[in-house]
Amino acid sequence: MSTRRFAALERSLNRKPIEIDYPEGQISTFFGSNVFGYDAMKAFLSDEAFNSVRDAMEKGTSIERKMADQVASGMKAWAISKGVTHYTHWFQPLTGTTAEKHDGFFDPIENGRVVEKFDGGQLVQQEPDASSFPSGGIRNTFEARGYTAWDPTSPAFIWGKTLCIPTIFVSYTGEALDFKTPLLKSIHALDKAATNVCQYFDKNVTKVFTTLGWEQEYFLIDAALFNVRFDLQQTGRTLFGASPAKGQQLEDHYWGSIPDRAAAFMHDFEHECHLLGIPVKTRHNEVAPAQFECAPVFEEVSVAVDHNQLLMDVMEKVALRHNLRVLLHEKPYAGVNGSGKHNNWSMATNTGKNLLSPGKTPKTNLMFLTFFVNTIRAVYEHADLMRASIASANNDHRLGANEAPPAIMSVFLGEQLTKVLDEIEKNVHGGKLSPEEKTNIKLDIGKIPDILKDNTDRNRTSPFAFTGNKFEFRAVGSSANCAGPMTVMNAIVAEQLNKFQAEVNALLDKKVEKDVAILQVLKKYIVESKWIRFEGNGYGEEWKKEAKRRGLNNIPTTPQALEAYVSKKTFQLFENLNILNHREQEARYDIALETYTKKIQIEGRIMADVVANQIIPAAIRYQHTLVENVNGMKNILGTDYKAAANLQLQMIKEISEHIAVIKTSADKMTEERKKANNLDSPKKQAIAYCEKVKPYFDEIRYHSDKLEAMIDDEVWPLPKYREMLFLK
Ligand code: ADP
Ligand code: MG
């Protein structure tokens, strides 16, 4: 009897309903109350200290040590007024999660007494012993010190009884060891480049921000069932499990009525988010059973990245209160949709203009078109790097699997904007424009309706789609840190805008009229980047063929995709913009490869464990029942038993066959793992894990799932898809 599974099922069915304290009052009355934002700063800081933090946040100026002492003191007073006892530098190492080490506020004084203490030094910098974070060889273990440094652009917040201070994490020699450092540098690079280009249109623009609005998809599963699925527990996904009769084929879950249990969870975690100032606003059921999505109002990208990292943490913690587990893995279940995290990206000026929002006049539309076309040109130039920025072992299951954007990068514009670009291509020529041509073009551009936002046709199969006032990078995985792809977006567009400015200026030097010069360069980009534009079905086989004809890459696996991290083009991009130097970029490449290898390695080990300890024993147990049954028949029927026991005999044989394949495949996989482990570079190892180890997973799973389908339900040890995928 498979006691573990049944005990878990029973626990899941008999659990007590969760009482949650719904907060009193409207969200606006408590939103952000656990954040050291402008209101709290005004209340707890001197004007001088407040202004210095505000300038750091808005203008990127640095904060003097004396001022940092004042800020620390105000922050401490605010935190203590809310019952906080500890503080931590909160950072985003390259493990993909967040890191924190809590320290008490208190400091010993004489006679065994303590006082609460927290000064500018502790606020500004810490030196965690960081030897266990991935560094890609940057930090030798004998020089293990890395340090965290306060990032005043992202506000401090309280979680539990701890004051969390967002920081960057760098090596002792100054190299970036985290996601935030290059992100902040890319924000700066894009600000500079975009502000310069804005000067052609509007002298009042002095700063350009990047904006990000993410959409987080996730699954929920009952915690009791999760706890007896070792594959889910350790790898985040089910390595086994036959498809249930009813999955998502009826499409009855998407945007359906939210199950009560999930709704209670959502209410609870959203409340925590609101206290933390995370503006989550939208929630709905997703396509697969037990799959959901939440999305906030967009924010400045660095804050949005922090908020998403924080959200994932909050969700996991709040889920436990509800006897639920949240699955952020890109593909927890085979046969139903996986989860992504669309990254809606745009640029906004200090004058309040969204640079990717078409305007009302030809002049403002030329400004829009400038940023629009430059973004497309940048994506064309660095499509492979974008692909690399979303590559992970998890996301490989999703990309190109007819449910998510393909592994081919392309841009979707929609019919109207395609027409506008075609018109520019047709009408703008090398020479001077006649007054008539000018009027025509201005008319065309002027026609881009400002209602575009509401009626842009949607194409859900494109990895990078324009959706009216922003680009939506859809290929990002659900568990990813948005900072990776966002750093790349900012960098490639910054580089492109710098090129654009140089080309336009060269024409201006030749006395070409400004609008004409801009249009000429845009036309050139439109022509050059044509192949990246695709309006059709990105899931179709046709597109794969067409993309090949166009010379666009279709890179199905992570080890191959990551090659773009170490191309000459990428090194130059990041170095020229002062975002990552050669060594830092190389280190990131190695870390990404190592992470890939480790993930597949863990999956391989779990797979071998589960078949040896759970699946094969269950199969043998059931087979033994059949053998006894056949023996019994033999006793009663004598030599005639064979006809009567025909079915049982066949099943006994079939079970043996499945077991044999599973066992030999698992053994061969273990052999391949050993060989891969002995290879001498992260790249060779990752490729071996991808090409030699991973293929056995499908083989082993296929036969295990066959066993699940034929074996007595009472004996099967693992919770089944139909039990896990539907919240009760
Ligand atoms: P969907 O893509 O599901 O149709 P919406 O288009 O309404 O949903 O918006 C999805 C996300 O886009 C939200 O997170 C929202 O905050 C974000 N978004 C909207 N405008 C911008 C912008 N200017 N910059 C960045 N993100 C934005
Ligand atoms: Mg979307």
Coordinates of C-alpha atoms in Angstrom, one line a residue, residues 4 226-235 237-241 601-621 659 662-663 666 669-670 673 700-701 704-705 707-708 715-719:
R4 CA 2.7 8.2 1.6
F226 CA 4.1 18.7 -3.0
N227 CA 5.8 17.3 0.0
V228 CA 5.7 13.7 -1.3
R229 CA 6.8 14.6 -4.8
F230 CA 10.5 14.6 -4.4
D231 CA 11.0 15.6 -8.0
L232 CA 8.9 18.8 -7.5
Q233 CA 10.5 19.5 -4.2
Q234 CA 14.1 19.3 -5.5
T235 CA 13.8 20.4 -9.1
R237 CA 9.1 20.3 -11.8
T238 CA 7.5 16.9 -12.2
L239 CA 10.0 14.5 -13.9
F240 CA 7.2 11.9 -14.0
G241 CA 3.5 11.8 -14.4
Q601 CA 22.6 17.0 -12.9
I602 CA 20.2 17.3 -10.0
E603 CA 17.3 16.3 -12.3
G604 CA 19.3 13.3 -13.4
R605 CA 20.0 12.2 -9.8
I606 CA 16.4 12.7 -8.7
M607 CA 15.2 10.7 -11.7
A608 CA 17.5 7.8 -10.8
D609 CA 16.5 8.0 -7.2
V610 CA 12.8 8.0 -7.8
V611 CA 12.9 5.1 -10.3
A612 CA 15.1 3.0 -8.1
N613 CA 13.3 3.8 -4.8
Q614 CA 9.7 4.4 -5.8
I615 CA 8.7 3.4 -9.3
I616 CA 10.5 0.1 -9.8
P617 CA 9.6 -1.2 -6.3
A618 CA 5.9 -0.3 -7.0
A619 CA 6.0 -2.0 -10.3
I620 CA 7.5 -5.1 -8.8
R621 CA 4.9 -5.1 -6.0
I659 CA 11.4 -2.0 -15.8
I662 CA 14.0 2.2 -17.2
K663 CA 16.8 0.5 -15.3
A666 CA 19.0 5.1 -15.7
M669 CA 22.4 8.1 -17.8
T670 CA 24.5 7.7 -14.7
R673 CA 26.9 11.9 -16.0
I700 CA 12.9 6.9 -18.6
R701 CA 9.8 9.1 -18.2
S704 CA 7.5 5.2 -16.0
D705 CA 4.4 6.9 -17.2
L707 CA 3.7 1.9 -15.7
E708 CA 1.7 4.5 -13.9
V715 CA 0.2 0.9 -5.1
W716 CA 1.4 3.9 -7.1
P717 CA 3.6 6.0 -4.9
L718 CA 3.6 9.5 -6.5
P719 CA 0.6 11.9 -6.4

